[in-house]
Amino acid sequence: MAAPATTSGPGETLKPSGGHPQRWLILGVICLAQLVVLIDNTVLSVAIPSLTRELDASTSDIQWMINAYSLVQSGLLLTAGNAADRYGRKKMLLSGLVLFGAGSLAAGLSQTSAQLIAARAGMGVGGALLLTTTLAVVVQIFDDNERIKAIGIWSTVSSLGFACGPLLGGFMLDHFWWGAIFLINLPVVALGLFAVAALVPESKNPQGDRPDLAGAVLSTIGMTAVVYAIISGPENGWTSAEVLIAAAIGTAVLGAFVVWELRIPYPMLDMHFFRNRRFVGAVAGAILVAFGMTGSLFLLTQHLQFVLGYDALDAGLRTAPLALAVVLVNLSGAGARLVLKIGTPAAIALGMTLVSAGLAAIALLGGGGYGGMLLGLVVMGTGVALSMPAMANAIMSAIPPEKAGVGAGINGTLAEFGNGLGVAVLGAVLNARFAALVPAAVGAASLPAALAAADGEAERAAVSDAFATGLETSQLVGAVAVLLGGLLAALLLWRAERRDRGEGEEGAGARVASAEGALH
């Protein structure tokens, strides 16, 4: 006998109360689409020498090839989520696949740097639609009992994308020309289009909100400017005119966006969400998980290459245990079972404590060899596997189901902020500590420059020791920030859940009293 169907209003596809009957197959399809998007965040890094040689690309060209994708994607996440809610999540998922496939084809066939930059921007538009609609569809097709496990598997794809990007890119470049790293997306896109059209149910906001065009423009400009400032800060300097102007524009436009959203009847992002302690706690935690993971990986690659002496490929392979730990914990379902058993706040506190402990282990034990670093990577991965799905689920649970696309956009935007802040803050701590410790006669523009300027083995050893100490300090700062932030996020969520339970008990008591009064 079929499960009873439920719906939240006109225009919303009927869904069985136990979840869509083909939900796990649909999850596999959308995770495959998401994996391609995330791989393209990192795959281009290994092709830089080929692009420099074959397209005669300058350093500035290479930077824009990489940043055009992430800037457009991060700037459009909220707009893409809102479009999915209003016009249909399946429609936007199909549109995202088409745009991503067209951008991949154009990128693979590009003959100039300008063509490749434009193609990468087009891929970013498709990527924004895919990242938001995939999570929104997960929320729609899974019920409360299975959603945490499904979101855990969905979030695992992020770790796989990080680990697989450079490896896949290196393999393709060993056998084909550089354009193949983009054309390989086409069969996956074709498979995704067929599977989404056949399997994914349509769903959209039953309220039929009016499109918030001004909000879409303001959020896109503001987010793009802020993310650009974060991306370009480490290279151009945080006090450079370019960074300060971008940050000022982004802050001003986002302020205007908030004012606009508070004044209109159908806002793209309801600012009243930020009065929800559950939402605020999940927001804080999501930023800090991304902060700790991305910032630590930024430091790890330098640690492996400059302190332990591995080349780029070996360094990349030696960060893989973190991603593998995330994959094993989430695919086994252990993370979801623990969240259900101990609750979301406790799971987040435990997960963030493990992330912090892993960072501290790498800082204190990693200097003597890879063994201590391996321990830290596995502990960090376990912590990420526990905390990331729990916080994504907390964000999505704090937002009405009809706003699932916007919720997914918020989740993706927070990850982008956390990624940028992790690199910016921990990189700044590293640079400040290194500059304070390096011999004054050498200077500290960068480690390679300081080593080149060193006079003799003693000074070179002092430079290397200063850099290793700077890495240790920045990793410990990251560990403390992640621990304190994680405990704060868990406390906010715990207080929100306790308040919700109290209100529920009061409501139940009022209903009982009303019923007794009616009987008398």
mmCIF file with all atom_site columns, C-alpha atoms in Angstrom, residues 365-433:
data_model
loop_
_atom_site.group_PDB
_atom_site.id
_atom_site.type_symbol
_atom_site.label_atom_id
_atom_site.label_alt_id
_atom_site.label_comp_id
_atom_site.label_asym_id
_atom_site.label_entity_id
_atom_site.label_seq_id
_atom_site.pdbx_PDB_ins_code
_atom_site.Cartn_x
_atom_site.Cartn_y
_atom_site.Cartn_z
_atom_site.occupancy
_atom_site.B_iso_or_equiv
_atom_site.pdbx_formal_charge
_atom_site.auth_seq_id
_atom_site.auth_comp_id
_atom_site.auth_asym_id
_atom_site.auth_atom_id
_atom_site.pdbx_PDB_model_num
ATOM 1  C CA . LEU A 1 365 ? 53.046 17.038 15.865 1.00 0.00 ? 365 LEU A CA 1
ATOM 2  C CA . GLY A 1 366 ? 53.294 17.701 12.136 1.00 0.00 ? 366 GLY A CA 1
ATOM 3  C CA . GLY A 1 367 ? 56.650 19.473 12.200 1.00 0.00 ? 367 GLY A CA 1
ATOM 4  C CA . GLY A 1 368 ? 58.553 16.271 12.905 1.00 0.00 ? 368 GLY A CA 1
ATOM 5  C CA . GLY A 1 369 ? 57.174 14.296 9.955  1.00 0.00 ? 369 GLY A CA 1
ATOM 6  C CA . TYR A 1 370 ? 54.062 13.149 8.154  1.00 0.00 ? 370 TYR A CA 1
ATOM 7  C CA . GLY A 1 371 ? 52.899 10.755 10.887 1.00 0.00 ? 371 GLY A CA 1
ATOM 8  C CA . GLY A 1 372 ? 51.681 13.498 13.224 1.00 0.00 ? 372 GLY A CA 1
ATOM 9  C CA . MET A 1 373 ? 50.054 15.313 10.319 1.00 0.00 ? 373 MET A CA 1
ATOM 10 C CA . LEU A 1 374 ? 48.241 12.133 9.226  1.00 0.00 ? 374 LEU A CA 1
ATOM 11 C CA . LEU A 1 375 ? 46.714 11.781 12.680 1.00 0.00 ? 375 LEU A CA 1
ATOM 12 C CA . GLY A 1 376 ? 45.540 15.389 12.573 1.00 0.00 ? 376 GLY A CA 1
ATOM 13 C CA . LEU A 1 377 ? 44.055 14.999 9.095  1.00 0.00 ? 377 LEU A CA 1
ATOM 14 C CA . VAL A 1 378 ? 42.007 11.943 10.078 1.00 0.00 ? 378 VAL A CA 1
ATOM 15 C CA . VAL A 1 379 ? 40.730 13.624 13.256 1.00 0.00 ? 379 VAL A CA 1
ATOM 16 C CA . MET A 1 380 ? 39.849 16.777 11.293 1.00 0.00 ? 380 MET A CA 1
ATOM 17 C CA . GLY A 1 381 ? 38.032 14.781 8.613  1.00 0.00 ? 381 GLY A CA 1
ATOM 18 C CA . THR A 1 382 ? 35.981 12.961 11.235 1.00 0.00 ? 382 THR A CA 1
ATOM 19 C CA . GLY A 1 383 ? 35.033 16.277 12.816 1.00 0.00 ? 383 GLY A CA 1
ATOM 20 C CA . VAL A 1 384 ? 34.048 17.808 9.471  1.00 0.00 ? 384 VAL A CA 1
ATOM 21 C CA . ALA A 1 385 ? 31.950 14.730 8.661  1.00 0.00 ? 385 ALA A CA 1
ATOM 22 C CA . LEU A 1 386 ? 30.008 15.159 11.909 1.00 0.00 ? 386 LEU A CA 1
ATOM 23 C CA . SER A 1 387 ? 29.577 18.911 11.960 1.00 0.00 ? 387 SER A CA 1
ATOM 24 C CA . MET A 1 388 ? 29.064 19.918 8.318  1.00 0.00 ? 388 MET A CA 1
ATOM 25 C CA . PRO A 1 389 ? 25.895 17.840 7.589  1.00 0.00 ? 389 PRO A CA 1
ATOM 26 C CA . ALA A 1 390 ? 24.464 18.676 11.021 1.00 0.00 ? 390 ALA A CA 1
ATOM 27 C CA . MET A 1 391 ? 24.811 22.393 10.369 1.00 0.00 ? 391 MET A CA 1
ATOM 28 C CA . ALA A 1 392 ? 23.513 22.200 6.802  1.00 0.00 ? 392 ALA A CA 1
ATOM 29 C CA . ASN A 1 393 ? 20.484 20.331 8.134  1.00 0.00 ? 393 ASN A CA 1
ATOM 30 C CA . ALA A 1 394 ? 20.062 22.922 10.906 1.00 0.00 ? 394 ALA A CA 1
ATOM 31 C CA . ILE A 1 395 ? 20.051 25.746 8.348  1.00 0.00 ? 395 ILE A CA 1
ATOM 32 C CA . MET A 1 396 ? 17.562 23.986 6.095  1.00 0.00 ? 396 MET A CA 1
ATOM 33 C CA . SER A 1 397 ? 15.353 22.994 9.060  1.00 0.00 ? 397 SER A CA 1
ATOM 34 C CA . ALA A 1 398 ? 15.197 26.605 10.280 1.00 0.00 ? 398 ALA A CA 1
ATOM 35 C CA . ILE A 1 399 ? 13.832 27.774 6.911  1.00 0.00 ? 399 ILE A CA 1
ATOM 36 C CA . PRO A 1 400 ? 10.345 26.892 5.610  1.00 0.00 ? 400 PRO A CA 1
ATOM 37 C CA . PRO A 1 401 ? 10.420 24.039 3.042  1.00 0.00 ? 401 PRO A CA 1
ATOM 38 C CA . GLU A 1 402 ? 8.982  26.303 0.346  1.00 0.00 ? 402 GLU A CA 1
ATOM 39 C CA . LYS A 1 403 ? 12.161 28.434 0.719  1.00 0.00 ? 403 LYS A CA 1
ATOM 40 C CA . ALA A 1 404 ? 14.519 25.468 0.327  1.00 0.00 ? 404 ALA A CA 1
ATOM 41 C CA . GLY A 1 405 ? 16.303 27.048 -2.637 1.00 0.00 ? 405 GLY A CA 1
ATOM 42 C CA . VAL A 1 406 ? 17.063 30.227 -0.693 1.00 0.00 ? 406 VAL A CA 1
ATOM 43 C CA . GLY A 1 407 ? 18.232 28.082 2.229  1.00 0.00 ? 407 GLY A CA 1
ATOM 44 C CA . ALA A 1 408 ? 20.623 26.234 -0.072 1.00 0.00 ? 408 ALA A CA 1
ATOM 45 C CA . GLY A 1 409 ? 21.826 29.569 -1.426 1.00 0.00 ? 409 GLY A CA 1
ATOM 46 C CA . ILE A 1 410 ? 22.508 30.789 2.110  1.00 0.00 ? 410 ILE A CA 1
ATOM 47 C CA . ASN A 1 411 ? 24.396 27.580 2.908  1.00 0.00 ? 411 ASN A CA 1
ATOM 48 C CA . GLY A 1 412 ? 26.574 27.955 -0.195 1.00 0.00 ? 412 GLY A CA 1
ATOM 49 C CA . THR A 1 413 ? 27.175 31.656 0.419  1.00 0.00 ? 413 THR A CA 1
ATOM 50 C CA . LEU A 1 414 ? 28.285 30.987 3.993  1.00 0.00 ? 414 LEU A CA 1
ATOM 51 C CA . ALA A 1 415 ? 30.729 28.352 2.746  1.00 0.00 ? 415 ALA A CA 1
ATOM 52 C CA . GLU A 1 416 ? 32.206 30.881 0.303  1.00 0.00 ? 416 GLU A CA 1
ATOM 53 C CA . PHE A 1 417 ? 32.611 33.451 3.101  1.00 0.00 ? 417 PHE A CA 1
ATOM 54 C CA . GLY A 1 418 ? 34.188 30.884 5.393  1.00 0.00 ? 418 GLY A CA 1
ATOM 55 C CA . ASN A 1 419 ? 36.559 29.676 2.674  1.00 0.00 ? 419 ASN A CA 1
ATOM 56 C CA . GLY A 1 420 ? 37.775 33.182 1.949  1.00 0.00 ? 420 GLY A CA 1
ATOM 57 C CA . LEU A 1 421 ? 38.053 34.177 5.600  1.00 0.00 ? 421 LEU A CA 1
ATOM 58 C CA . GLY A 1 422 ? 39.999 31.020 6.456  1.00 0.00 ? 422 GLY A CA 1
ATOM 59 C CA . VAL A 1 423 ? 42.659 31.752 3.869  1.00 0.00 ? 423 VAL A CA 1
ATOM 60 C CA . ALA A 1 424 ? 42.697 35.473 4.663  1.00 0.00 ? 424 ALA A CA 1
ATOM 61 C CA . VAL A 1 425 ? 42.863 35.330 8.468  1.00 0.00 ? 425 VAL A CA 1
ATOM 62 C CA . LEU A 1 426 ? 45.168 32.346 8.911  1.00 0.00 ? 426 LEU A CA 1
ATOM 63 C CA . GLY A 1 427 ? 47.358 33.532 6.035  1.00 0.00 ? 427 GLY A CA 1
ATOM 64 C CA . ALA A 1 428 ? 47.664 36.940 7.697  1.00 0.00 ? 428 ALA A CA 1
ATOM 65 C CA . VAL A 1 429 ? 48.667 35.320 11.018 1.00 0.00 ? 429 VAL A CA 1
ATOM 66 C CA . LEU A 1 430 ? 51.275 33.216 9.215  1.00 0.00 ? 430 LEU A CA 1
ATOM 67 C CA . ASN A 1 431 ? 52.747 36.224 7.406  1.00 0.00 ? 431 ASN A CA 1
ATOM 68 C CA . ALA A 1 432 ? 52.836 38.385 10.533 1.00 0.00 ? 432 ALA A CA 1
ATOM 69 C CA . ARG A 1 433 ? 54.545 35.690 12.632 1.00 0.00 ? 433 ARG A CA 1
#
